[in-house]
PDB file of C-alpha atoms in Angstrom:
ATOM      1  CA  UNK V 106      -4.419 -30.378  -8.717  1.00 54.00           C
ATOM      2  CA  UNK V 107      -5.612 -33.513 -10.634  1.00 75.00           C
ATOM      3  CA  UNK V 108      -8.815 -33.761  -8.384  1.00 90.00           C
ATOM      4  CA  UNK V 109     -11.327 -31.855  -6.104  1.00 94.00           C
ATOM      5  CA  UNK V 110      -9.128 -31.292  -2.973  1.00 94.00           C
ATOM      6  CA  UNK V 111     -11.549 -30.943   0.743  1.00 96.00           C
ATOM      7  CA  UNK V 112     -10.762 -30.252   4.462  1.00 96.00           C
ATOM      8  CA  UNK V 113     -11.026 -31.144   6.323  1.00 97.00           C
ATOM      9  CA  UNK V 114     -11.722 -34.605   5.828  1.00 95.00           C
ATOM     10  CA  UNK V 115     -13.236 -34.857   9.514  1.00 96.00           C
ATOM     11  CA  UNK V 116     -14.914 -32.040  11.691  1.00 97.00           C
ATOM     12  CA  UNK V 117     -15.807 -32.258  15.188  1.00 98.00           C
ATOM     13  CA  UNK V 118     -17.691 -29.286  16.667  1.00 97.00           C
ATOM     14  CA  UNK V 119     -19.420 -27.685  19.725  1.00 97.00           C
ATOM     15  CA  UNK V 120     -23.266 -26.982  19.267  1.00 97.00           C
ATOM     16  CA  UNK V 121     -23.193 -23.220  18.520  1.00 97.00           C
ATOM     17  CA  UNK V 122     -19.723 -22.900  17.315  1.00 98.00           C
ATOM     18  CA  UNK V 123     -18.733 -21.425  13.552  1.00 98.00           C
ATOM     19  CA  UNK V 124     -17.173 -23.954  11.134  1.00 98.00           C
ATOM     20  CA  UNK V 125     -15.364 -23.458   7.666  1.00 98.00           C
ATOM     21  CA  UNK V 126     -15.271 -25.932   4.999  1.00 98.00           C
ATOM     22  CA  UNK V 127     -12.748 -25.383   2.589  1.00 97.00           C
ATOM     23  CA  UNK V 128     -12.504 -26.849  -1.021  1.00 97.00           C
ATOM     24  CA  UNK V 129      -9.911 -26.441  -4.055  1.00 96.00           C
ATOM     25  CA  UNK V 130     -11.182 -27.391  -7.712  1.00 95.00           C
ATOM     26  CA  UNK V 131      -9.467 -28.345 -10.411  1.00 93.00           C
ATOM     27  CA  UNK V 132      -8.172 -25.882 -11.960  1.00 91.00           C
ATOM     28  CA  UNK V 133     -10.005 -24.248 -14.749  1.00 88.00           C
ATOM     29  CA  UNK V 134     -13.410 -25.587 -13.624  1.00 90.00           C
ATOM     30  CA  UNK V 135     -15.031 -22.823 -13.879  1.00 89.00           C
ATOM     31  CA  UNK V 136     -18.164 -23.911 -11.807  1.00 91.00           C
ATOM     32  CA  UNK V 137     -18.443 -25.545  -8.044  1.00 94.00           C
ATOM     33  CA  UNK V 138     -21.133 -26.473  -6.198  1.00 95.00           C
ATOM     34  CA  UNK V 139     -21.931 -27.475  -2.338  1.00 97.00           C
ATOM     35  CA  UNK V 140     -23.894 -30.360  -1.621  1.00 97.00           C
ATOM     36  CA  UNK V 141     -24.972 -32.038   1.828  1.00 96.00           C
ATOM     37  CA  UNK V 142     -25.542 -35.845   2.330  1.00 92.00           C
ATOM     38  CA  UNK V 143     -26.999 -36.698   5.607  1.00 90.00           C
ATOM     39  CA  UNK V 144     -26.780 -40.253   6.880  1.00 84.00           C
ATOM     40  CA  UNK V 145     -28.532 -42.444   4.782  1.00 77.00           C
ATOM     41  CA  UNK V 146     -30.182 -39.575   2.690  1.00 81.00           C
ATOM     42  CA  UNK V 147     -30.137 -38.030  -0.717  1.00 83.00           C
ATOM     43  CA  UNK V 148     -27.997 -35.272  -1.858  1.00 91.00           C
ATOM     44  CA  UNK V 149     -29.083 -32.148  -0.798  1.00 93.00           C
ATOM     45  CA  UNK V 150     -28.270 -29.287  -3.130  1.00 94.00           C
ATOM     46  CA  UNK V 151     -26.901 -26.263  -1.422  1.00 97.00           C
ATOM     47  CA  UNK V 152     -24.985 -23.451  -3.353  1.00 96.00           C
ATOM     48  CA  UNK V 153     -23.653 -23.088  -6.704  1.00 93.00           C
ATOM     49  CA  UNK V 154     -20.921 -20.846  -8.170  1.00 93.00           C
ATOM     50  CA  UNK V 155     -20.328 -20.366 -12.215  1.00 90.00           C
ATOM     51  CA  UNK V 156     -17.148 -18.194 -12.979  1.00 85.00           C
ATOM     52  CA  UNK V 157     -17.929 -14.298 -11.613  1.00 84.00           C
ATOM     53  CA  UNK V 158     -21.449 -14.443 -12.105  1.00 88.00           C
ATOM     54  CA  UNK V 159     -23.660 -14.357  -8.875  1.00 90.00           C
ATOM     55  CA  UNK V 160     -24.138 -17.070  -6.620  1.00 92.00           C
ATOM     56  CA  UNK V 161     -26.995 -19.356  -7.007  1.00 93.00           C
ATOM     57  CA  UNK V 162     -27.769 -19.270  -2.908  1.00 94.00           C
ATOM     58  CA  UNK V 163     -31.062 -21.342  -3.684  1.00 93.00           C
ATOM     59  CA  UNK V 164     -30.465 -24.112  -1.640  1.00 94.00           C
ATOM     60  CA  UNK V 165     -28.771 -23.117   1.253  1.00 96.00           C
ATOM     61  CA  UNK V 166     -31.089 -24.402   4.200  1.00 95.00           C
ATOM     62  CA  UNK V 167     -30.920 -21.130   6.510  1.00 95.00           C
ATOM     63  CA  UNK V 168     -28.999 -17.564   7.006  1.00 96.00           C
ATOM     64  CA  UNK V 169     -26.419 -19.402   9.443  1.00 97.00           C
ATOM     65  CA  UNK V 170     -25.295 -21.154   5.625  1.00 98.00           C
ATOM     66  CA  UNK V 171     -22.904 -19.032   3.564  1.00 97.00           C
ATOM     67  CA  UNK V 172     -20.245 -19.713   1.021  1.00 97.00           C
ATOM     68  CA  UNK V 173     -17.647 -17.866  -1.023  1.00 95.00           C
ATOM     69  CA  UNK V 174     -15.362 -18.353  -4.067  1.00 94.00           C
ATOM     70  CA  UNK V 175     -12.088 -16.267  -5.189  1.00 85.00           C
ATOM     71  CA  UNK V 176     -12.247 -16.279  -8.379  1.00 80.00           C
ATOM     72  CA  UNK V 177     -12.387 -19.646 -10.340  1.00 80.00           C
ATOM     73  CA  UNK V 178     -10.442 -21.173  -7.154  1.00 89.00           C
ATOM     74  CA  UNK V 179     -11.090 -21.825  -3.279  1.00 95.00           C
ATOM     75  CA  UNK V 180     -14.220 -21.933  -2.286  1.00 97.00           C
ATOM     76  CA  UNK V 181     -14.887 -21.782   1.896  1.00 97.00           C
ATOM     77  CA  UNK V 182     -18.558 -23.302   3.026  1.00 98.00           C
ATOM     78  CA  UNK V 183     -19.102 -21.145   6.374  1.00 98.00           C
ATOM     79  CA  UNK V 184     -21.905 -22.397   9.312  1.00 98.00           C
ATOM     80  CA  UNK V 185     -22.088 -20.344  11.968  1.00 98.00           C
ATOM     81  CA  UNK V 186     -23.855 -21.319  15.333  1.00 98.00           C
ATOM     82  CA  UNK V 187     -23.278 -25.074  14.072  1.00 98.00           C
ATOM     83  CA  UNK V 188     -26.959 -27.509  15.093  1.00 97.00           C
ATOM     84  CA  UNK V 189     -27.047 -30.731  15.729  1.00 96.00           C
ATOM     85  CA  UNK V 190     -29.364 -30.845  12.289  1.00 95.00           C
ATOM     86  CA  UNK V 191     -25.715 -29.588  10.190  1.00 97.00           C
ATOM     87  CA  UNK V 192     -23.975 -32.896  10.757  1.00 97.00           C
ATOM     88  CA  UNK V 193     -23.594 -34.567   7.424  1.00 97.00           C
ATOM     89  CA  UNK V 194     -20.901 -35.007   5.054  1.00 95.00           C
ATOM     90  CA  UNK V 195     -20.547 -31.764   2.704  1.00 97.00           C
ATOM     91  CA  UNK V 196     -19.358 -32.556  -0.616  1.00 96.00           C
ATOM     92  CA  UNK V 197     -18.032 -30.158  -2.663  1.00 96.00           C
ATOM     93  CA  UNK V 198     -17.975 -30.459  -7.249  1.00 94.00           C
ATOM     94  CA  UNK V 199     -16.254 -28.421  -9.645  1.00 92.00           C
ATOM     95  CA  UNK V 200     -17.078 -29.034 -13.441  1.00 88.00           C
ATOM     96  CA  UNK V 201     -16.134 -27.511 -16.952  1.00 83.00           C
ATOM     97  CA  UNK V 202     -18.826 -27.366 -19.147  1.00 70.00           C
ATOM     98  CA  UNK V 203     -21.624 -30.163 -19.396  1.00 60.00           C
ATOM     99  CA  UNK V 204     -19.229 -33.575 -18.560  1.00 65.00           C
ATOM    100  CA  UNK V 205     -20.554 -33.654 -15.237  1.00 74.00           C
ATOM    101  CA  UNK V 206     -19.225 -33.275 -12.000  1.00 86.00           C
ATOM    102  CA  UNK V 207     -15.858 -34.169 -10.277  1.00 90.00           C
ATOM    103  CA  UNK V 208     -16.378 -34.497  -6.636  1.00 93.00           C
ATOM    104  CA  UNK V 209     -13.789 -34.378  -3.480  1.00 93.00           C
ATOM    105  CA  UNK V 210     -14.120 -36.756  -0.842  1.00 91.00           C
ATOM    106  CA  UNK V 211     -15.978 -34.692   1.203  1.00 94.00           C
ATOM    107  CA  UNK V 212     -16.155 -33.143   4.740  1.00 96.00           C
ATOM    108  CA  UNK V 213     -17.742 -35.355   7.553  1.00 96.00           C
ATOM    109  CA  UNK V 214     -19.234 -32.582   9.751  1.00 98.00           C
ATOM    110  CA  UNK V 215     -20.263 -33.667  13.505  1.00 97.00           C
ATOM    111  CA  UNK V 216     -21.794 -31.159  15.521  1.00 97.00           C
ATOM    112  CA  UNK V 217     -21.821 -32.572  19.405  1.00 97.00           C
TER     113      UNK V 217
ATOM    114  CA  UNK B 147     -39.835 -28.813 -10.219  1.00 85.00           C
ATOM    115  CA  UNK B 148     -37.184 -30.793 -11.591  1.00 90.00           C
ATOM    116  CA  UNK B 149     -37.035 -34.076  -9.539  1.00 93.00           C
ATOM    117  CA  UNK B 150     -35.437 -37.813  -9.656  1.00 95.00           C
ATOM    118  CA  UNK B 151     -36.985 -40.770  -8.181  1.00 95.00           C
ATOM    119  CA  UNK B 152     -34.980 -43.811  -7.782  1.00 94.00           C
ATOM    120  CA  UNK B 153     -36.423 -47.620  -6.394  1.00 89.00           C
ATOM    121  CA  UNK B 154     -35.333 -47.964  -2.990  1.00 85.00           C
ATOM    122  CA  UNK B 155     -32.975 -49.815  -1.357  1.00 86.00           C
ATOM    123  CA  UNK B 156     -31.106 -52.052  -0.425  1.00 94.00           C
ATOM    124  CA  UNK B 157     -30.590 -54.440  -3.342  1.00 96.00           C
ATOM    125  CA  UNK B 158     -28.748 -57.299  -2.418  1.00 97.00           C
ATOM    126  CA  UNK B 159     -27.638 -60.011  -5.262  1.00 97.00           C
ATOM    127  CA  UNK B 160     -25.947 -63.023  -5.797  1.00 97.00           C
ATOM    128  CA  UNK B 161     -22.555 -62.342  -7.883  1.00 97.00           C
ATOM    129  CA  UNK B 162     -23.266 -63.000 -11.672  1.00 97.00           C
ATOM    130  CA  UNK B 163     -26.729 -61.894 -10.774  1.00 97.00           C
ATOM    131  CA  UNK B 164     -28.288 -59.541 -13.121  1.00 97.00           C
ATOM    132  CA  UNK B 165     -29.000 -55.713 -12.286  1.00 97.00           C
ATOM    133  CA  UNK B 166     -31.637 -53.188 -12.626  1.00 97.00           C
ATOM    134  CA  UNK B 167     -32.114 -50.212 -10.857  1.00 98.00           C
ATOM    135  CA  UNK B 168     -34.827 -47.921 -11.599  1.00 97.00           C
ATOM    136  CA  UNK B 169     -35.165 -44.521 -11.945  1.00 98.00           C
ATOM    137  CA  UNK B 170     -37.515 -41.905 -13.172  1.00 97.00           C
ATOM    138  CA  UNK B 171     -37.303 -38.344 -13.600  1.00 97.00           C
ATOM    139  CA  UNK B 172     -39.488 -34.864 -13.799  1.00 95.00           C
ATOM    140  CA  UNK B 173     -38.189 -32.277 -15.881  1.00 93.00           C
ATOM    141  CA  UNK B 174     -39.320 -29.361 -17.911  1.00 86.00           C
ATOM    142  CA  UNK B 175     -36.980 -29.023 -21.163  1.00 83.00           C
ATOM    143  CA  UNK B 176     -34.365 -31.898 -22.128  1.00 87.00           C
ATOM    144  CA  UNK B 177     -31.787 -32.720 -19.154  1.00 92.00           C
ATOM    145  CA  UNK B 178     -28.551 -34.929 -19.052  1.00 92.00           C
ATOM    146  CA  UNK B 179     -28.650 -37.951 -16.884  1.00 95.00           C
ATOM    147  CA  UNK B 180     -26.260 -39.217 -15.099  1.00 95.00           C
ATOM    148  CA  UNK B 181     -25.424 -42.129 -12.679  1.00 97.00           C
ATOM    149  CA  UNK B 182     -22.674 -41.846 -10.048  1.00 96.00           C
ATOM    150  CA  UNK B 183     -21.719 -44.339  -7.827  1.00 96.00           C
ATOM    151  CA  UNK B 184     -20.286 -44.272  -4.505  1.00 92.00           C
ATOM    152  CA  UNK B 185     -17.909 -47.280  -3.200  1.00 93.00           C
ATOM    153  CA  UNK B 186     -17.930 -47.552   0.880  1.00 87.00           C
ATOM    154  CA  UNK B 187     -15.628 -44.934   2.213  1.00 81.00           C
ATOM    155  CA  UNK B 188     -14.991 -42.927  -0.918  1.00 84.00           C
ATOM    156  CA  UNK B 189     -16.432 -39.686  -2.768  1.00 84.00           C
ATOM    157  CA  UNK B 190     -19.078 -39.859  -6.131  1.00 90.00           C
ATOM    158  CA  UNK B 191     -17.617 -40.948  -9.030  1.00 92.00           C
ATOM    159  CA  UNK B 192     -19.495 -40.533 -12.862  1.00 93.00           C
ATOM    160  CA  UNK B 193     -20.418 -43.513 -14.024  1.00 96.00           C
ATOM    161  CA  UNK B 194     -22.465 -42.835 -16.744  1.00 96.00           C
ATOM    162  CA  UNK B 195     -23.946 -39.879 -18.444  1.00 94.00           C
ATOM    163  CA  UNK B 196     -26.425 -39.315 -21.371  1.00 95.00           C
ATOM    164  CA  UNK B 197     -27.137 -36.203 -22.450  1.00 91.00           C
ATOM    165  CA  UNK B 198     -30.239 -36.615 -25.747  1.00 91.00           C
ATOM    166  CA  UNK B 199     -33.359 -38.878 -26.070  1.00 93.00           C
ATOM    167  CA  UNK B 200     -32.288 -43.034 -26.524  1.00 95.00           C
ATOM    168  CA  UNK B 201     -28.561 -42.101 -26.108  1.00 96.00           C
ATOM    169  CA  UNK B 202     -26.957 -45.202 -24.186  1.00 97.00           C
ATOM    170  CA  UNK B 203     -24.111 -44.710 -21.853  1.00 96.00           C
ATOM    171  CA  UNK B 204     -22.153 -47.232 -21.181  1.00 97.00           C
ATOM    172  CA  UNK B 205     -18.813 -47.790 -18.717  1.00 96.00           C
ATOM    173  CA  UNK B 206     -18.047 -50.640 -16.713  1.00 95.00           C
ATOM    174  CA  UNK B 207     -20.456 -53.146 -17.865  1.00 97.00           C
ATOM    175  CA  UNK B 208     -23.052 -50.918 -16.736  1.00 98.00           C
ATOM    176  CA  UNK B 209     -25.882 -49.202 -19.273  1.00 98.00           C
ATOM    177  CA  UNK B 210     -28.742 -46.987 -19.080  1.00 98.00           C
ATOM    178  CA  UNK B 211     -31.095 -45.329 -21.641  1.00 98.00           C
ATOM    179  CA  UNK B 212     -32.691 -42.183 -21.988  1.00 97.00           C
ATOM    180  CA  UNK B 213     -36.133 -42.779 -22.378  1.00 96.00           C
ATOM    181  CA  UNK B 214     -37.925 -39.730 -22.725  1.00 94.00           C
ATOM    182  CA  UNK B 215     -41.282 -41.348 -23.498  1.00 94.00           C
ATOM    183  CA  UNK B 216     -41.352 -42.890 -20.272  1.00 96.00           C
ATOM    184  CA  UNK B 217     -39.156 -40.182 -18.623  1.00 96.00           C
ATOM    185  CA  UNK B 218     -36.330 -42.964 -17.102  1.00 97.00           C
ATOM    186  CA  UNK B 219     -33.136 -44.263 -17.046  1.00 98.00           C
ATOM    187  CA  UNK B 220     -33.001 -47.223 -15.496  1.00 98.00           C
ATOM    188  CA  UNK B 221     -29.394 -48.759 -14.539  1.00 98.00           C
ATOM    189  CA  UNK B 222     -28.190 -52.184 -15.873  1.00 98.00           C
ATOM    190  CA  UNK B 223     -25.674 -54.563 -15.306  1.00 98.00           C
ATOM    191  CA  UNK B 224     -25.628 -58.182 -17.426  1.00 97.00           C
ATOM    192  CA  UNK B 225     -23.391 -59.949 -13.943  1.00 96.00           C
ATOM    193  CA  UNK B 226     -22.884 -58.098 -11.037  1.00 97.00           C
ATOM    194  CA  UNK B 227     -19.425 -58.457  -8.751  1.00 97.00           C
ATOM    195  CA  UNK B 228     -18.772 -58.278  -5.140  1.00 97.00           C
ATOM    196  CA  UNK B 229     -16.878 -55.427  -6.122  1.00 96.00           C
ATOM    197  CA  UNK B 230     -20.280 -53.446  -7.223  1.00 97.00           C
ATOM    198  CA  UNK B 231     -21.074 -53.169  -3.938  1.00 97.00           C
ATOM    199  CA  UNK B 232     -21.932 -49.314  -3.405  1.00 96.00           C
ATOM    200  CA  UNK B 233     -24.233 -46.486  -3.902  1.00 94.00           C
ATOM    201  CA  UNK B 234     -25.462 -45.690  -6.783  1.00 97.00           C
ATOM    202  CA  UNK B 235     -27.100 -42.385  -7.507  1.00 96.00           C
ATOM    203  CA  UNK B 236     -29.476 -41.406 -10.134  1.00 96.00           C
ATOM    204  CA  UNK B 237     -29.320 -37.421 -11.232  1.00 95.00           C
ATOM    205  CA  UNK B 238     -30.755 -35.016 -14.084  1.00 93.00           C
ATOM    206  CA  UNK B 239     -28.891 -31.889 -14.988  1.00 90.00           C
ATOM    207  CA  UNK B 240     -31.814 -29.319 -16.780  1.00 87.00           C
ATOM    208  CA  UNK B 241     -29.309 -27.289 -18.738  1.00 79.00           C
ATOM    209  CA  UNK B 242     -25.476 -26.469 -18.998  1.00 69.00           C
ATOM    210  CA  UNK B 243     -23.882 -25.749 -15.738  1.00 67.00           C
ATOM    211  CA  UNK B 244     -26.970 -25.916 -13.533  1.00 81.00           C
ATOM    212  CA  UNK B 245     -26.917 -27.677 -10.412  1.00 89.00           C
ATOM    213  CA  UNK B 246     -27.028 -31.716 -10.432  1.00 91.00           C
ATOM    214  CA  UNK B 247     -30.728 -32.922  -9.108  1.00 92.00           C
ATOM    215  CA  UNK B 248     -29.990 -35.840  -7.260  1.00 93.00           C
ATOM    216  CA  UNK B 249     -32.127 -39.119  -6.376  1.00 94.00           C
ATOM    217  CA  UNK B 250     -32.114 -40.777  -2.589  1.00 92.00           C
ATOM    218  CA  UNK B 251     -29.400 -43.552  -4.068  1.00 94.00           C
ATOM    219  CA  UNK B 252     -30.088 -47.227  -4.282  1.00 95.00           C
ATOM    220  CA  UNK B 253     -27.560 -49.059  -1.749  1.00 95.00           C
ATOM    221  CA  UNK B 254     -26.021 -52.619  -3.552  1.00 97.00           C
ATOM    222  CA  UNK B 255     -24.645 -55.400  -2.151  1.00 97.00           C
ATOM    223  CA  UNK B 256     -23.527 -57.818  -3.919  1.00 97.00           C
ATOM    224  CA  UNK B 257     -22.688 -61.458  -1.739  1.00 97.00           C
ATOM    225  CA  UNK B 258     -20.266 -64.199  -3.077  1.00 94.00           C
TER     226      UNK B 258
END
């Protein structure tokens, strides 16, 4: 597609219930990478994906955080037992080379 | 490690005012900087990038300089517009594809 493509765009979620984030890059980026912005904060780096190498898992803030990516294409952000703490907006970036990042609009999380 | 510190918000100017918004960085090695900017309700968007030592980018009206001697890259604007209004978001990249470090973001509003 001719952008970063997320849903959804709004989440709504029991405490302690799974959630999957799902984002399509544009095609031939061959890297994407999961960020988290919390209200009124920074963003928070959280996993990182470059063509079939190994996942750069560094960021991810606990074991209920994991993330996956077929190929060069869909990538799925999974939280299971969802916390209060997880609700943020989880942006998702694919680039191609160094020209910097193309991000989607993003996934508002709320965990209630 | 690598980090970005950006002056803190919010800025709020008269339009035609002018614009600077600092930011400072902490790197080992020579990073690309970037600025993104994020207008209310939408995703980041590149605004500017450099990627060597005094390299300007420009786009929009908007500059910034790499200043490696006093590790910044400080955002300008000669006459800000109500329509400037936004986040704007600070970053270094260390090398190639690695992850994006991001600063806190500097909120704008700019007032008629």
């Amino acid at each position: 597609g001719a952008g970063v493509s997320q849903s959804p765009s709004n989440k709504v979620t029991e405490k302690g219930k799974d959630v999957e984030l799902r984002c399509d890059p544009i095609s031939g980026h061959t890297a994407l990478y999961w960020y988290r912005q919390r209200l009124g904060q920074g963003l928070e780096f959280l996993i990182y994906f470059q063509g079939n190498s190994a996942p750069d898992k560094s960021g991810l803030p606990s074991d209920r955080f994991s993330a996956e990516r077929t190929g060069e294409s869909v990538s799925t952000l999974t939280i299971q037992r969802t916390q209060q703490e997880d609700s943020a907006v989880y942006l998702c970036a694919s680039s191609f080379s160094n020209y910097g990042y193309t991000f989607g609009s993003g996934t508002r999380l709320t965990v209630v | 490690g690598d980090s970005v510190t950006q002056m803190e918000g919010p800025v709020t100017l008269s339009e035609e005012a002018f614009l600077t918004i600092n930011c400072t960085y902490t790197a080992t090695g020579y990073p690309s900087l970037f600025w993104y900017v994020q207008y209310p309700g939408e995703g980041l968007q590149l605004l500017l990038k450099a990627t060597k030592a005094d390299d300007k980018g420009s786009n929009k009206g908007f500059e910034a300089t790499y200043r490696k001697e006093t590790t910044s890259f400080h955002l300008e604007k000669g006459s800000v517009q109500v329509s400037d209004s936004a986040v704007y978001f600070c970053a270094l990249q260390p090398t190639g594809n690695t992850p994006l470090v991001f600063g806190k973001g500097t909120r704008l509003s700019v007032i008629a």
